[in-house]
Amino acid sequence: VINTQLTGTAVGTGASQVAQGSHTHPAVPNVSGAADVGAAETTSSTSYTDLTTSGPAVSLSPGATSTQLISVGAFMENDTLGATVRMSPAIAGAAAVDANSAAMNEPTVNRGVRLMWSTHSASVADASTHTAKYKTGSGTATYSERRILAYVLE
């Protein structure tokens, strides 16, 4: 058993108060993972797709169904005014969805690259792979320094 103590002191009042306490959890094998793809790549797809270099992807095998925290992020840009650019995880092989996406809307044409992140938690079966997918509302979206992180919460 690995004992991880998270201890805090009460701060604030009312609904914003942080309670004092600690938490101990048993050891869980392969509880976190991260993967990166650095190269800048583009898509004009209006449905979730892989880029030329698929992923990044991360696999976890906690030994049982678990709640996992999955985060995706990248530098994103688009060549079209008002176009939305999205990166979303395909959680455990399910379809990527907008609700889980890191997204940006291009307020001006080629305004610049912005780093966007999204984090989502899901109940996932053992031995799951999460893969980043991409789409744009219109125009051509460019993604670089793509990253996916996953962590077993329980």
Short mmCIF file of N, CA and C in Angstrom, two decimals, residues 2-95:
data_model
loop_
_atom_site.label_atom_id
_atom_site.label_comp_id
_atom_site.label_asym_id
_atom_site.label_seq_id
_atom_site.Cartn_x
_atom_site.Cartn_y
_atom_site.Cartn_z
N ILE A 2 0.58 2.16 -0.89
CA ILE A 2 1.26 3.46 -0.91
C ILE A 2 0.37 4.43 -0.18
N ASN A 3 0.90 5.09 0.82
CA ASN A 3 0.13 6.08 1.56
C ASN A 3 0.47 7.47 1.05
N THR A 4 -0.50 8.10 0.45
CA THR A 4 -0.33 9.47 -0.03
C THR A 4 -1.20 10.36 0.84
N GLN A 5 -0.61 11.24 1.56
CA GLN A 5 -1.35 12.12 2.45
C GLN A 5 -1.57 13.47 1.79
N LEU A 6 -2.81 13.86 1.67
CA LEU A 6 -3.16 15.20 1.20
C LEU A 6 -3.77 15.91 2.39
N THR A 7 -3.08 16.87 2.94
CA THR A 7 -3.54 17.54 4.14
C THR A 7 -3.68 19.02 3.88
N GLY A 8 -4.74 19.62 4.39
CA GLY A 8 -4.95 21.04 4.20
C GLY A 8 -5.51 21.69 5.45
N THR A 9 -5.48 22.98 5.48
CA THR A 9 -6.03 23.76 6.57
C THR A 9 -7.22 24.52 6.06
N ALA A 10 -8.26 24.67 6.90
CA ALA A 10 -9.46 25.38 6.48
C ALA A 10 -9.12 26.80 6.05
N VAL A 11 -9.62 27.19 4.89
CA VAL A 11 -9.38 28.53 4.34
C VAL A 11 -10.70 29.06 3.83
N GLY A 12 -11.03 30.31 4.10
CA GLY A 12 -12.24 30.92 3.57
C GLY A 12 -13.45 30.64 4.46
N THR A 13 -14.61 31.07 3.98
CA THR A 13 -15.84 30.87 4.73
C THR A 13 -16.94 30.39 3.80
N GLY A 14 -17.98 29.82 4.37
CA GLY A 14 -19.14 29.40 3.60
C GLY A 14 -18.80 28.36 2.55
N ALA A 15 -19.42 28.50 1.37
CA ALA A 15 -19.27 27.51 0.31
C ALA A 15 -17.84 27.43 -0.21
N SER A 16 -17.05 28.48 -0.02
CA SER A 16 -15.69 28.45 -0.55
C SER A 16 -14.67 27.90 0.44
N GLN A 17 -15.13 27.45 1.61
CA GLN A 17 -14.21 26.95 2.61
C GLN A 17 -13.61 25.60 2.19
N VAL A 18 -12.31 25.45 2.42
CA VAL A 18 -11.62 24.19 2.16
C VAL A 18 -11.48 23.48 3.50
N ALA A 19 -11.97 22.25 3.58
CA ALA A 19 -11.96 21.51 4.84
C ALA A 19 -10.57 20.94 5.13
N GLN A 20 -10.30 20.76 6.42
CA GLN A 20 -9.06 20.16 6.85
C GLN A 20 -9.23 18.64 6.84
N GLY A 21 -8.19 17.93 6.45
CA GLY A 21 -8.28 16.48 6.48
C GLY A 21 -7.17 15.83 5.68
N SER A 22 -7.25 14.50 5.57
CA SER A 22 -6.24 13.77 4.80
C SER A 22 -6.91 12.61 4.08
N HIS A 23 -6.21 12.05 3.12
CA HIS A 23 -6.74 10.95 2.33
C HIS A 23 -5.62 9.94 2.10
N THR A 24 -5.91 8.67 2.27
CA THR A 24 -4.96 7.60 2.01
C THR A 24 -5.58 6.65 1.00
N HIS A 25 -4.82 6.24 -0.01
CA HIS A 25 -5.36 5.29 -0.98
C HIS A 25 -4.36 4.17 -1.22
N PRO A 26 -4.87 2.99 -1.61
CA PRO A 26 -3.98 1.86 -1.87
C PRO A 26 -3.22 2.05 -3.18
N ALA A 27 -2.15 1.29 -3.32
CA ALA A 27 -1.37 1.34 -4.56
C ALA A 27 -2.22 0.84 -5.71
N VAL A 28 -2.13 1.52 -6.85
CA VAL A 28 -2.84 1.12 -8.06
C VAL A 28 -1.80 1.07 -9.18
N PRO A 29 -1.66 -0.08 -9.88
CA PRO A 29 -0.65 -0.16 -10.93
C PRO A 29 -1.00 0.72 -12.13
N ASN A 30 0.01 1.29 -12.77
CA ASN A 30 -0.15 2.06 -14.00
C ASN A 30 -1.26 3.10 -13.88
N VAL A 31 -1.14 4.01 -12.91
CA VAL A 31 -2.21 4.95 -12.61
C VAL A 31 -2.14 6.26 -13.38
N SER A 32 -1.10 6.48 -14.14
CA SER A 32 -1.07 7.73 -14.89
C SER A 32 -0.27 7.54 -16.17
N GLY A 33 -0.52 8.44 -17.12
CA GLY A 33 0.22 8.39 -18.37
C GLY A 33 0.13 9.71 -19.09
N ALA A 34 1.10 9.95 -19.96
CA ALA A 34 1.12 11.16 -20.76
C ALA A 34 1.76 10.83 -22.10
N ALA A 35 1.34 11.54 -23.12
CA ALA A 35 1.93 11.36 -24.45
C ALA A 35 1.88 12.69 -25.19
N ASP A 36 2.84 12.88 -26.08
CA ASP A 36 2.97 14.14 -26.81
C ASP A 36 3.23 13.89 -28.29
N VAL A 37 2.78 14.82 -29.12
CA VAL A 37 3.17 14.89 -30.53
C VAL A 37 3.51 16.36 -30.76
N GLY A 38 4.75 16.64 -31.12
CA GLY A 38 5.20 18.02 -31.23
C GLY A 38 4.96 18.69 -32.56
N ALA A 39 5.01 17.93 -33.64
CA ALA A 39 4.94 18.50 -34.98
C ALA A 39 3.63 19.23 -35.25
N ALA A 40 3.72 20.34 -35.97
CA ALA A 40 2.52 21.08 -36.40
C ALA A 40 1.86 20.33 -37.55
N GLU A 41 0.55 20.06 -37.42
CA GLU A 41 -0.20 19.36 -38.45
C GLU A 41 -1.57 20.01 -38.59
N THR A 42 -2.21 19.81 -39.75
CA THR A 42 -3.46 20.51 -40.05
C THR A 42 -4.59 19.55 -40.39
N THR A 43 -5.83 20.07 -40.29
CA THR A 43 -7.01 19.37 -40.79
C THR A 43 -8.04 20.41 -41.23
N SER A 44 -8.84 20.02 -42.20
CA SER A 44 -10.01 20.79 -42.62
C SER A 44 -11.27 20.01 -42.33
N SER A 45 -11.16 18.92 -41.61
CA SER A 45 -12.30 18.05 -41.31
C SER A 45 -13.26 18.73 -40.33
N THR A 46 -14.57 18.63 -40.62
CA THR A 46 -15.59 19.17 -39.73
C THR A 46 -16.17 18.09 -38.82
N SER A 47 -15.59 16.89 -38.85
CA SER A 47 -15.92 15.84 -37.89
C SER A 47 -14.60 15.35 -37.29
N TYR A 48 -14.65 14.79 -36.09
CA TYR A 48 -13.42 14.39 -35.41
C TYR A 48 -12.65 13.36 -36.24
N THR A 49 -11.34 13.59 -36.33
CA THR A 49 -10.47 12.77 -37.16
C THR A 49 -9.08 12.70 -36.55
N ASP A 50 -8.25 11.82 -37.08
CA ASP A 50 -6.82 11.80 -36.74
C ASP A 50 -6.11 12.80 -37.64
N LEU A 51 -4.98 13.31 -37.16
CA LEU A 51 -4.11 14.11 -38.01
C LEU A 51 -3.13 13.16 -38.69
N THR A 52 -2.21 13.68 -39.49
CA THR A 52 -1.25 12.83 -40.19
C THR A 52 -0.53 11.91 -39.22
N THR A 53 -0.07 12.46 -38.11
CA THR A 53 0.47 11.66 -37.01
C THR A 53 -0.66 11.52 -36.00
N SER A 54 -1.23 10.32 -35.89
CA SER A 54 -2.39 10.16 -35.01
C SER A 54 -2.00 10.35 -33.55
N GLY A 55 -3.03 10.61 -32.74
CA GLY A 55 -2.80 10.78 -31.30
C GLY A 55 -2.46 12.21 -30.97
N PRO A 56 -1.85 12.37 -29.83
CA PRO A 56 -1.26 11.36 -28.97
C PRO A 56 -2.32 10.49 -28.29
N ALA A 57 -1.85 9.36 -27.76
CA ALA A 57 -2.72 8.41 -27.07
C ALA A 57 -2.03 7.94 -25.80
N VAL A 58 -2.83 7.59 -24.82
CA VAL A 58 -2.30 7.06 -23.56
C VAL A 58 -3.17 5.89 -23.12
N SER A 59 -2.53 4.84 -22.59
CA SER A 59 -3.24 3.66 -22.11
C SER A 59 -3.01 3.49 -20.62
N LEU A 60 -4.07 3.15 -19.91
CA LEU A 60 -3.99 2.88 -18.48
C LEU A 60 -4.55 1.50 -18.20
N SER A 61 -3.96 0.81 -17.24
CA SER A 61 -4.44 -0.52 -16.81
C SER A 61 -4.47 -0.57 -15.29
N PRO A 62 -5.45 0.06 -14.67
CA PRO A 62 -5.49 0.11 -13.21
C PRO A 62 -5.93 -1.19 -12.54
N GLY A 63 -6.39 -2.19 -13.30
CA GLY A 63 -6.77 -3.46 -12.71
C GLY A 63 -8.26 -3.62 -12.49
N ALA A 64 -9.03 -2.57 -12.68
CA ALA A 64 -10.48 -2.63 -12.49
C ALA A 64 -11.09 -1.36 -13.10
N THR A 65 -12.41 -1.35 -13.21
CA THR A 65 -13.10 -0.14 -13.64
C THR A 65 -12.74 0.99 -12.68
N SER A 66 -12.47 2.17 -13.21
CA SER A 66 -12.03 3.28 -12.38
C SER A 66 -12.54 4.60 -12.94
N THR A 67 -12.50 5.62 -12.10
CA THR A 67 -12.76 6.98 -12.56
C THR A 67 -11.43 7.55 -12.99
N GLN A 68 -11.37 8.02 -14.23
CA GLN A 68 -10.13 8.55 -14.76
C GLN A 68 -10.30 10.00 -15.18
N LEU A 69 -9.26 10.77 -14.99
CA LEU A 69 -9.22 12.17 -15.40
C LEU A 69 -8.40 12.23 -16.67
N ILE A 70 -8.98 12.74 -17.75
CA ILE A 70 -8.31 12.80 -19.04
C ILE A 70 -8.23 14.27 -19.47
N SER A 71 -7.03 14.73 -19.79
CA SER A 71 -6.82 16.11 -20.24
C SER A 71 -6.17 16.11 -21.62
N VAL A 72 -6.61 17.03 -22.47
CA VAL A 72 -5.99 17.22 -23.78
C VAL A 72 -5.68 18.70 -23.95
N GLY A 73 -4.61 18.97 -24.68
CA GLY A 73 -4.27 20.36 -24.94
C GLY A 73 -3.29 20.48 -26.09
N ALA A 74 -3.28 21.65 -26.70
CA ALA A 74 -2.38 21.91 -27.83
C ALA A 74 -2.36 23.41 -28.12
N PHE A 75 -1.37 23.82 -28.88
CA PHE A 75 -1.40 25.14 -29.48
C PHE A 75 -2.28 24.99 -30.72
N MET A 76 -3.26 25.89 -30.88
CA MET A 76 -4.23 25.79 -31.97
C MET A 76 -4.36 27.13 -32.69
N GLU A 77 -4.64 27.05 -33.99
CA GLU A 77 -4.96 28.25 -34.76
C GLU A 77 -5.79 27.85 -35.97
N ASN A 78 -6.40 28.84 -36.62
CA ASN A 78 -7.21 28.58 -37.81
C ASN A 78 -7.04 29.75 -38.77
N ASP A 79 -7.17 29.47 -40.07
CA ASP A 79 -7.00 30.51 -41.10
C ASP A 79 -8.30 31.20 -41.48
N THR A 80 -9.39 30.89 -40.75
CA THR A 80 -10.71 31.42 -41.11
C THR A 80 -11.34 32.20 -39.95
N LEU A 81 -11.79 33.40 -40.22
CA LEU A 81 -12.45 34.25 -39.24
C LEU A 81 -13.67 33.54 -38.65
N GLY A 82 -13.75 33.47 -37.32
CA GLY A 82 -14.90 32.91 -36.63
C GLY A 82 -14.93 31.39 -36.56
N ALA A 83 -13.91 30.72 -37.08
CA ALA A 83 -13.91 29.25 -37.08
C ALA A 83 -13.54 28.71 -35.70
N THR A 84 -14.24 27.68 -35.28
CA THR A 84 -13.93 27.01 -34.03
C THR A 84 -12.99 25.84 -34.30
N VAL A 85 -11.97 25.73 -33.48
CA VAL A 85 -10.98 24.66 -33.57
C VAL A 85 -11.13 23.80 -32.32
N ARG A 86 -11.19 22.46 -32.48
CA ARG A 86 -11.40 21.57 -31.34
C ARG A 86 -10.42 20.40 -31.32
N MET A 87 -10.06 20.00 -30.09
CA MET A 87 -9.29 18.78 -29.82
C MET A 87 -10.02 18.09 -28.69
N SER A 88 -10.38 16.82 -28.88
CA SER A 88 -11.17 16.10 -27.88
C SER A 88 -10.65 14.68 -27.73
N PRO A 89 -10.68 14.13 -26.51
CA PRO A 89 -10.24 12.75 -26.34
C PRO A 89 -11.33 11.76 -26.75
N ALA A 90 -10.92 10.72 -27.45
CA ALA A 90 -11.79 9.57 -27.68
C ALA A 90 -11.54 8.68 -26.46
N ILE A 91 -12.42 8.78 -25.46
CA ILE A 91 -12.21 8.12 -24.18
C ILE A 91 -12.54 6.64 -24.30
N ALA A 92 -11.53 5.82 -24.02
CA ALA A 92 -11.67 4.35 -24.07
C ALA A 92 -12.24 3.89 -25.41
N GLY A 93 -11.84 4.56 -26.49
CA GLY A 93 -12.27 4.16 -27.83
C GLY A 93 -13.62 4.68 -28.26
N ALA A 94 -14.35 5.35 -27.37
CA ALA A 94 -15.65 5.95 -27.75
C ALA A 94 -15.39 7.15 -28.65
N ALA A 95 -16.42 7.62 -29.32
CA ALA A 95 -16.28 8.77 -30.21
C ALA A 95 -15.92 10.02 -29.41
#
